[in-house]
Short mmCIF file of C-alpha atoms in Angstrom, two decimals:
data_model
loop_
_atom_site.label_atom_id
_atom_site.label_comp_id
_atom_site.label_asym_id
_atom_site.label_seq_id
_atom_site.Cartn_x
_atom_site.Cartn_y
_atom_site.Cartn_z
CA MET A 553 116.17 32.49 195.82
CA LEU A 554 116.08 28.70 197.87
CA GLU A 555 118.98 28.21 195.20
CA TRP A 556 120.88 31.34 196.63
CA LYS A 557 120.24 29.99 200.86
CA GLN A 558 121.37 26.50 200.47
CA GLN A 559 124.21 26.83 197.95
CA TRP A 560 126.21 29.35 199.43
CA ASN A 561 124.61 28.83 203.69
CA GLY A 562 125.14 32.94 204.45
CA GLN A 563 128.55 33.57 202.63
CA TYR A 564 126.97 36.17 200.22
CA ALA A 565 123.86 38.26 200.69
CA LEU A 566 121.31 38.15 198.02
CA LEU A 567 120.20 41.24 196.11
CA ILE A 568 116.85 41.69 193.80
CA LYS A 569 116.93 43.99 191.47
CA GLY A 570 113.88 45.69 190.34
CA ALA A 571 111.85 48.18 188.72
CA ARG A 572 108.97 49.19 191.10
CA ARG A 573 105.76 47.53 191.60
CA ILE A 574 107.50 45.12 190.77
CA GLY A 575 106.63 42.86 193.60
CA LYS A 576 110.23 42.45 194.94
CA SER A 577 109.16 42.72 198.80
CA THR A 578 106.30 40.85 198.85
CA LEU A 579 108.29 38.18 197.06
CA VAL A 580 111.01 38.45 199.61
CA GLU A 581 108.32 38.46 203.11
CA GLU A 582 107.48 35.58 201.74
CA PHE A 583 110.72 33.30 200.93
CA ALA A 584 111.90 34.65 204.62
CA LYS A 585 108.21 33.42 206.21
CA ARG A 586 108.26 30.46 204.47
CA GLU A 587 112.62 29.40 204.44
CA TYR A 588 113.15 30.97 208.10
CA LYS A 589 112.00 31.21 212.13
CA SER A 590 111.76 34.28 212.55
CA TYR A 591 112.42 37.19 210.43
CA ILE A 592 113.26 41.07 210.33
CA LEU A 593 112.15 43.82 206.75
CA ILE A 594 113.97 46.56 207.00
CA ASP A 595 111.51 49.24 205.01
CA PHE A 596 114.79 52.34 204.45
CA SER A 597 111.44 54.28 202.53
CA LYS A 598 109.73 54.05 205.79
CA LYS A 599 112.53 56.27 207.05
CA ASN A 600 112.50 54.48 210.91
CA LYS A 601 114.93 57.40 211.99
CA LYS A 602 115.55 55.32 214.92
CA ILE A 603 116.45 51.68 213.15
CA ALA A 604 119.36 54.33 210.75
CA SER A 605 120.56 55.14 213.39
CA LEU A 606 121.89 52.07 214.83
CA PHE A 607 123.72 51.71 210.68
CA ASP A 608 126.67 54.76 213.18
CA ASP A 609 128.16 52.17 214.41
CA ILE A 610 128.24 48.82 213.23
CA SER A 611 132.22 47.88 215.43
CA ASP A 612 130.22 46.31 217.67
CA LEU A 613 128.30 44.04 216.14
CA ASP A 614 126.78 41.67 219.70
CA PHE A 615 125.01 45.70 220.08
CA PHE A 616 123.28 46.36 217.05
CA PHE A 617 121.85 42.77 216.37
CA LEU A 618 120.58 43.12 220.52
CA GLN A 619 119.85 46.82 219.79
CA LEU A 620 117.79 45.51 216.54
CA GLN A 621 116.36 42.72 218.52
CA GLN A 622 114.93 45.27 221.00
CA GLU A 623 113.87 48.05 218.83
CA THR A 624 111.83 45.20 216.20
CA GLY A 625 110.04 42.93 218.74
CA VAL A 626 111.22 40.23 217.00
CA VAL A 627 114.04 37.57 217.64
CA LEU A 628 117.42 36.19 216.03
CA HIS A 629 118.24 32.61 215.75
CA ASN A 630 121.39 31.72 214.66
CA ARG A 631 121.81 30.61 211.21
CA GLN A 632 117.85 30.19 210.91
CA SER A 633 116.78 33.88 210.61
CA VAL A 634 117.33 36.32 207.90
CA ILE A 635 117.66 39.99 207.60
CA VAL A 636 115.86 41.78 204.57
CA PHE A 637 116.88 45.45 204.15
CA ASP A 638 114.05 46.18 201.41
CA GLU A 639 114.24 50.26 199.25
CA VAL A 640 118.66 49.33 200.33
CA GLN A 641 119.22 52.53 197.61
CA ASP A 642 117.45 54.45 200.28
CA PHE A 643 119.90 53.79 202.73
CA PRO A 644 123.14 53.56 201.61
CA PRO A 645 125.22 52.30 204.49
CA ALA A 646 122.98 49.44 205.32
CA ARG A 647 124.69 48.40 201.71
CA GLN A 648 127.85 49.59 202.70
CA ALA A 649 127.60 47.57 206.14
CA ILE A 650 126.85 44.32 204.16
CA LYS A 651 129.86 43.36 204.12
CA HIS A 652 130.43 43.28 207.61
CA LEU A 653 127.23 42.13 208.93
CA VAL A 654 127.77 39.20 206.12
CA LYS A 655 131.70 38.24 207.47
CA ASP A 656 129.79 37.87 210.81
CA GLY A 657 128.38 35.20 209.14
CA ARG A 658 124.97 34.48 212.87
CA TYR A 659 123.03 35.41 209.25
CA ASP A 660 120.92 35.36 206.06
CA TYR A 661 120.32 38.81 203.77
CA ILE A 662 118.26 40.20 201.17
CA GLU A 663 118.53 42.93 200.15
CA THR A 664 116.09 44.91 197.28
CA GLY A 665 117.05 47.38 195.10
CA SER A 666 114.98 49.89 192.39
CA LEU A 667 114.41 53.16 191.12
CA ILE A 668 115.97 54.88 190.81
CA SER A 669 119.69 53.62 189.98
CA ILE A 670 121.40 52.06 192.93
CA ARG A 671 124.38 53.60 190.94
CA ARG A 672 123.15 56.44 191.71
CA ASN A 673 122.74 56.59 195.37
CA VAL A 674 125.75 54.81 196.23
CA GLN A 675 128.92 56.85 194.90
CA ASN A 676 130.36 57.94 198.26
CA ILE A 677 130.02 54.61 200.24
CA LEU A 678 131.98 51.01 199.70
CA ILE A 679 129.87 48.34 197.56
CA PRO A 680 130.55 45.15 199.12
CA SER A 681 131.33 41.88 196.95
CA GLU A 682 129.79 40.12 199.25
CA GLU A 683 126.29 40.37 196.90
CA MET A 684 124.92 38.24 194.84
CA LYS A 685 123.06 39.42 192.71
CA MET A 686 118.96 38.53 191.07
CA ASP A 687 117.19 40.62 188.20
CA LEU A 688 113.18 40.00 189.02
CA HIS A 689 111.41 40.43 185.88
CA PRO A 690 107.49 40.52 186.13
CA LEU A 691 105.77 37.62 185.61
CA ASP A 692 106.30 35.93 182.67
CA PHE A 693 103.41 34.12 180.45
CA GLU A 694 103.62 30.83 182.59
CA GLU A 695 103.42 32.69 185.86
CA PHE A 696 100.42 35.10 183.92
CA LEU A 697 98.91 30.91 183.36
CA TRP A 698 99.05 29.56 186.51
CA ALA A 699 97.90 33.22 188.58
CA ILE A 700 95.14 33.03 186.50
CA GLY A 701 94.06 29.46 187.00
CA GLN A 702 95.84 27.65 184.21
CA GLU A 703 97.86 25.05 186.26
CA ASN A 704 99.63 23.42 183.19
CA GLY A 705 100.69 26.68 182.56
CA LEU A 706 103.69 26.59 179.16
CA THR A 707 104.91 21.77 179.88
CA THR A 708 102.63 20.98 177.50
CA LEU A 709 103.39 23.89 174.77
CA LYS A 710 106.95 22.99 175.57
CA GLN A 711 106.11 19.47 174.90
CA PHE A 712 104.76 20.30 171.19
CA TYR A 713 107.06 22.48 170.97
CA GLU A 714 110.52 20.23 171.45
CA LYS A 715 108.58 17.42 168.73
CA LYS A 716 107.72 20.53 165.99
CA LEU A 717 104.56 19.55 165.98
CA PRO A 718 101.49 21.81 165.39
CA LEU A 719 99.27 22.39 168.72
CA SER A 720 95.83 22.59 165.66
CA ALA A 721 92.58 23.06 168.11
CA ALA A 722 94.68 24.28 171.50
CA HIS A 723 96.59 26.65 169.14
CA ARG A 724 92.94 29.61 169.04
CA LYS A 725 92.73 29.21 172.19
CA THR A 726 96.71 28.95 173.23
CA MET A 727 96.41 32.21 171.29
CA ARG A 728 94.03 34.52 173.17
CA ASP A 729 95.82 33.81 176.29
CA LEU A 730 98.65 34.96 174.98
CA ARG A 731 97.05 37.95 173.07
CA LEU A 732 94.90 38.64 177.31
CA TYR A 733 98.58 38.54 179.19
CA MET A 734 100.04 40.87 176.22
CA LEU A 735 97.02 43.66 177.64
CA VAL A 736 96.77 42.87 181.31
CA GLY A 737 101.14 42.30 181.35
CA GLY A 738 103.05 40.80 184.71
CA MET A 739 102.94 43.42 187.15
CA PRO A 740 101.71 41.59 190.55
CA GLN A 741 98.90 44.78 191.08
CA ALA A 742 97.94 44.66 187.15
CA VAL A 743 97.00 40.77 187.42
CA ASP A 744 95.82 40.77 191.06
CA ALA A 745 93.18 43.69 189.60
CA TYR A 746 92.61 41.36 187.23
CA ILE A 747 91.12 38.92 188.72
CA LYS A 748 89.64 39.86 191.20
CA HIS A 749 87.53 42.40 188.32
CA ASN A 750 87.82 40.58 185.02
CA ASN A 751 87.48 44.16 184.09
CA MET A 752 90.09 46.11 182.07
CA GLN A 753 89.51 49.55 182.77
CA ALA A 754 90.45 48.46 186.57
CA VAL A 755 94.11 46.77 184.93
CA ASP A 756 94.59 50.16 182.85
CA LYS A 757 93.89 52.48 186.41
CA VAL A 758 95.79 50.14 188.11
CA LYS A 759 98.45 50.50 184.90
CA ARG A 760 98.17 53.94 184.84
CA GLN A 761 98.95 54.27 188.65
CA ILE A 762 102.19 52.29 188.15
CA ILE A 763 103.04 54.27 184.83
CA GLN A 764 102.50 57.44 186.41
CA LEU A 765 104.96 56.57 189.32
CA TYR A 766 107.95 55.67 186.53
CA ASP A 767 107.73 58.74 185.00
CA ASP A 768 107.92 61.27 188.76
CA ASP A 769 110.73 58.88 188.99
CA PHE A 770 112.48 59.75 185.75
CA MET A 771 112.36 63.27 187.01
CA LYS A 772 114.16 63.13 190.21
CA LEU A 773 116.42 60.86 187.69
CA ASP A 774 116.85 63.31 185.21
CA SER A 775 114.91 67.41 186.09
CA SER A 776 115.25 68.73 183.23
CA GLY A 777 112.53 66.06 181.79
CA ARG A 778 114.21 64.09 178.85
CA ALA A 779 113.97 60.35 180.85
CA SER A 780 110.41 61.56 181.14
CA LEU A 781 110.88 62.47 177.86
CA ILE A 782 112.33 58.75 176.44
CA PHE A 783 110.31 56.71 178.11
CA LYS A 784 106.78 58.27 176.69
CA ASN A 785 108.13 58.13 173.37
CA ILE A 786 109.46 54.66 173.36
CA PRO A 787 105.50 53.38 171.58
CA SER A 788 106.20 56.11 168.67
CA GLN A 789 109.98 55.08 168.71
CA LEU A 790 108.91 51.09 167.78
CA ASN A 791 105.82 52.91 164.72
CA SER A 792 107.97 54.61 163.09
CA ASN A 793 109.73 51.41 161.98
CA ALA A 794 113.40 53.37 162.41
CA SER A 795 116.24 51.27 162.80
CA ARG A 796 117.71 52.97 166.46
CA TYR A 797 115.91 55.09 169.39
CA LYS A 798 116.18 58.71 167.34
CA ILE A 799 117.25 61.31 171.04
CA LYS A 800 117.18 63.87 169.03
CA THR A 801 113.35 63.30 167.36
CA ALA A 802 112.30 62.61 171.20
CA ILE A 803 113.93 65.67 173.26
CA ASP A 804 115.69 69.15 171.58
CA ALA A 805 118.15 68.06 169.98
CA ARG A 806 119.68 70.80 171.23
CA ARG A 807 119.73 68.76 174.87
CA THR A 808 121.65 65.83 173.45
CA ASP A 809 124.68 66.51 176.27
CA ASN A 810 124.88 63.41 179.60
CA VAL A 811 121.27 61.27 177.46
CA ASP A 812 124.19 58.30 177.16
CA LEU A 813 123.86 58.16 180.81
CA ILE A 814 120.00 59.12 181.48
CA VAL A 815 120.04 55.76 178.77
CA SER A 816 121.70 54.42 180.54
CA GLU A 817 120.47 54.38 184.11
CA MET A 818 116.78 53.87 183.17
CA ARG A 819 118.55 50.30 181.63
CA GLU A 820 119.37 50.09 185.18
CA SER A 821 117.03 50.98 186.30
CA MET A 822 114.97 47.87 184.83
CA VAL A 823 111.79 49.85 183.43
CA VAL A 824 113.21 49.34 180.07
CA ASN A 825 114.76 46.55 177.55
CA LEU A 826 117.69 47.60 175.35
CA SER A 827 118.32 45.83 172.33
CA TYR A 828 121.59 47.07 170.24
CA HIS A 829 122.49 46.52 166.60
CA ILE A 830 125.53 45.60 166.36
CA THR A 831 128.44 45.09 164.01
CA ASP A 832 129.71 41.60 162.86
CA PRO A 833 126.75 39.03 162.92
CA ASN A 834 128.47 36.43 164.57
CA VAL A 835 130.02 34.65 168.44
CA GLY A 836 129.99 36.65 171.09
CA LEU A 837 127.23 38.99 169.48
CA GLY A 838 127.89 42.16 172.89
CA MET A 839 131.35 42.13 171.09
CA HIS A 840 129.82 43.43 168.17
CA LYS A 841 127.32 45.48 169.60
CA LEU A 842 126.40 49.42 169.10
CA MET A 843 127.00 51.05 172.46
CA ASP A 844 124.80 53.76 171.01
CA ALA A 845 122.70 52.05 168.59
CA TYR A 846 119.53 51.04 169.85
CA LYS A 847 116.68 50.28 170.63
CA MET A 848 114.63 50.30 173.83
CA PHE A 849 111.60 48.86 174.68
CA MET A 850 108.95 48.57 177.62
CA VAL A 851 109.85 46.10 180.23
CA ASP A 852 106.65 44.91 180.09
CA THR A 853 103.73 45.02 177.18
CA GLY A 854 100.84 45.41 179.59
CA LEU A 855 102.37 49.06 180.79
CA PHE A 856 102.92 49.24 177.16
CA VAL A 857 99.38 48.96 175.68
CA THR A 858 98.72 51.55 177.73
CA LEU A 859 101.60 54.33 177.21
CA ALA A 860 101.03 53.77 173.53
CA PHE A 861 97.68 56.20 174.11
CA TRP A 862 97.96 56.85 177.34
CA ASP A 863 96.74 60.73 176.59
CA LYS A 864 93.35 59.85 175.40
CA SER A 865 90.58 57.22 177.54
CA PHE A 866 90.85 53.50 177.97
CA ALA A 867 87.57 53.16 175.81
CA GLU A 868 89.78 55.00 173.12
CA ASN A 869 92.74 52.89 173.55
CA ILE A 870 92.96 50.25 170.00
CA ILE A 871 94.12 48.12 171.39
CA TYR A 872 92.94 46.49 173.82
CA ASN A 873 88.77 45.54 172.09
CA LYS A 874 91.80 44.60 169.11
CA LEU A 875 93.48 42.47 169.85
CA LEU A 876 90.46 40.61 172.17
CA SER A 877 89.08 40.27 168.85
CA ASP A 878 91.78 39.63 167.19
CA LYS A 879 91.97 42.13 165.10
CA LEU A 880 95.19 43.48 165.30
CA GLU A 881 96.09 46.01 163.03
CA ALA A 882 100.50 45.61 160.80
CA ASN A 883 100.78 48.86 161.66
CA LEU A 884 100.16 48.49 165.73
CA GLY A 885 102.85 45.12 165.67
CA TYR A 886 105.45 46.41 167.52
CA VAL A 887 102.96 45.63 170.10
CA TYR A 888 103.64 41.88 169.49
CA GLU A 889 107.82 42.57 169.33
CA ASN A 890 108.15 44.71 172.62
CA LEU A 891 106.57 40.94 173.63
CA VAL A 892 109.30 39.08 172.10
CA ALA A 893 111.88 41.54 173.22
CA GLN A 894 109.79 40.46 176.90
CA MET A 895 109.70 37.76 176.82
CA LEU A 896 113.52 36.61 175.85
CA THR A 897 114.91 39.47 178.81
CA ALA A 898 112.64 36.83 180.58
CA ALA A 899 114.34 33.59 179.77
CA GLY A 900 118.08 35.20 180.27
CA ASN A 901 119.07 36.68 176.37
CA GLU A 902 120.78 40.29 175.51
CA LEU A 903 118.30 42.02 172.66
CA PHE A 904 120.49 42.67 169.18
CA TYR A 905 119.60 43.17 166.26
CA TYR A 906 120.78 44.13 162.75
CA THR A 907 120.08 45.98 159.80
CA PHE A 908 122.34 45.94 156.75
CA PRO A 909 121.33 47.17 153.24
CA THR A 910 119.15 46.42 149.82
CA GLU A 911 120.38 45.74 146.68
CA THR A 912 118.89 48.70 145.68
CA GLY A 913 120.25 50.92 148.70
CA ASN A 914 117.55 53.07 149.15
CA LYS A 915 116.41 50.61 152.22
CA ASN A 916 117.67 48.14 155.03
CA TYR A 917 117.12 45.51 155.74
CA GLU A 918 116.26 44.14 159.34
CA ILE A 919 116.99 40.93 161.38
CA ASP A 920 114.15 41.35 164.61
CA PHE A 921 116.70 40.04 166.90
CA LEU A 922 119.95 37.74 166.83
CA LEU A 923 120.24 35.05 169.59
CA SER A 924 123.85 32.86 169.86
CA ARG A 925 123.71 29.41 170.13
CA GLY A 926 126.51 27.29 170.31
CA LYS A 927 127.95 28.40 167.37
CA LYS A 928 125.88 29.75 165.51
CA ILE A 929 123.37 32.59 165.55
CA VAL A 930 119.78 32.22 165.36
CA PRO A 931 117.84 34.98 163.22
CA LEU A 932 114.32 35.77 164.62
CA GLU A 933 111.69 38.17 162.97
CA VAL A 934 108.94 38.38 163.78
CA LYS A 935 105.18 39.77 162.69
CA SER A 936 102.08 39.78 164.20
CA SER A 937 100.05 38.15 161.36
CA GLY A 938 100.26 36.36 157.68
CA TYR A 939 104.30 35.28 157.03
CA LYS A 940 104.63 34.97 153.18
CA SER A 941 107.08 36.92 152.96
CA HIS A 942 109.57 37.39 155.65
CA LYS A 943 112.57 39.07 152.97
CA SER A 944 114.86 40.64 155.17
CA LEU A 945 115.30 37.00 156.83
CA ASP A 946 115.87 35.49 153.65
CA ALA A 947 118.20 38.17 152.52
CA PHE A 948 120.09 37.88 155.86
CA CYS A 949 120.36 33.59 155.38
CA GLU A 950 121.02 34.65 152.37
CA LYS A 951 124.37 36.55 153.24
CA TYR A 952 125.37 34.71 156.36
CA SER A 953 124.63 31.06 155.49
CA SER A 954 127.46 29.54 157.03
CA ARG A 955 126.63 31.50 160.47
CA ILE A 956 123.20 30.40 160.08
CA GLY A 957 121.62 28.33 162.62
CA ASN A 958 118.15 27.96 162.56
CA ARG A 959 116.32 30.01 160.54
CA ILE A 960 112.62 31.84 162.67
CA LEU A 961 109.69 33.61 161.60
CA LEU A 962 107.29 34.44 165.05
CA TYR A 963 104.11 35.28 164.02
CA THR A 964 100.33 34.30 165.49
CA LYS A 965 99.28 31.27 163.42
CA ASP A 966 100.36 28.15 164.78
CA TYR A 967 103.44 26.02 164.01
CA GLN A 968 104.56 25.21 160.35
CA LYS A 969 107.55 24.59 157.98
CA ASP A 970 108.23 27.53 154.66
CA GLN A 971 111.45 25.58 153.37
CA GLN A 972 114.18 26.06 155.44
CA THR A 973 112.38 28.43 157.47
CA ALA A 974 110.41 27.49 161.25
CA CYS A 975 106.74 29.53 161.54
CA LEU A 976 107.00 29.00 164.72
CA PRO A 977 103.25 30.92 167.02
CA ILE A 978 104.74 33.33 168.56
CA TYR A 979 104.48 31.56 172.66
CA PHE A 980 106.61 29.03 171.73
CA THR A 981 109.87 31.93 172.47
CA PRO A 982 110.83 31.49 176.06
CA PHE A 983 112.16 28.32 174.64
CA LEU A 984 113.75 29.26 172.23
#
């Protein structure tokens, strides 16, 4: 955000997108307090009719700013003030006005947007080209460590990764921190609840409130309830080990019309991450993705843990106890897969995977994630425990040997090399 302010000096507004309760408003207001002489924050979710009426006519910007200052009691200073349009999707005329406000040049502008999809609320307005977009994700692992008082974050871990060294005695503690991150997640309210109460039941209660909020929003997005069902079935779909999200098993097979649009809007809401099946594992992975074949992950693994046992009480959510005691069974390994998807996304990667038939043809090999690095591709296989068997990774690397860079197994043990395969602890994922 500071880079945007310094580099562009008012030439573009900044649009920060992210799911609800992910901390956009808090982040933007803190930035405004630190970096500007004054600021005005307009929360369009509160429906202030007087301020909304100011956007009816912005032909005279001198009068517009005069009224805005009078209404808010804030004095604006030329090139030293910022105006924040919070939850801008709730009031499209404000977003349309950005073009003229930016051209005027007196002040900076930051917009925030979340569910429901911004796109749905801008069908009848001119989208400004004077916007620079930035995605806000849940706290990543390093930010979580900062929050719980570990100021060193991932600095030391990165040195071990770069030198390809095992952590030895420090591995156990790092995995314990990672499992704690998986349970709490990166939603600011959940992290805050953990810090204040040191109680997982209090954290789970906060996460349930966030999930219910998302579910309510999905009902607004699609009143038939299909978006809600697709969302709630994410854990069971991953647990089924299917090669894709099977829409017809999540919702009534007769109700699949327009479901592609629903899924697209769910992805744009940033509550879910989609990993697309590719047809050809080669550089330029995005050119080979199948839009109708994908896996769906939760944007936050902490929310995923709660959603997986949504219909049970906190005490019956076995993932909490098993992760805390480091006894997660293999059939719950999809929790780690969701974590890797979250970590890769937070680091700026698009998600892709690949399946191909075994020699007998009655089953498929599957590469959980594929990264494109330079002129090579990097296959990733995720294991929730041991490393002795990685048949899919071996078969893939043999089949496409000329295209392979590093071959990586992500798992819960310390770093080691298994012939040509680098076996990396999952907490190294952000560095890939």
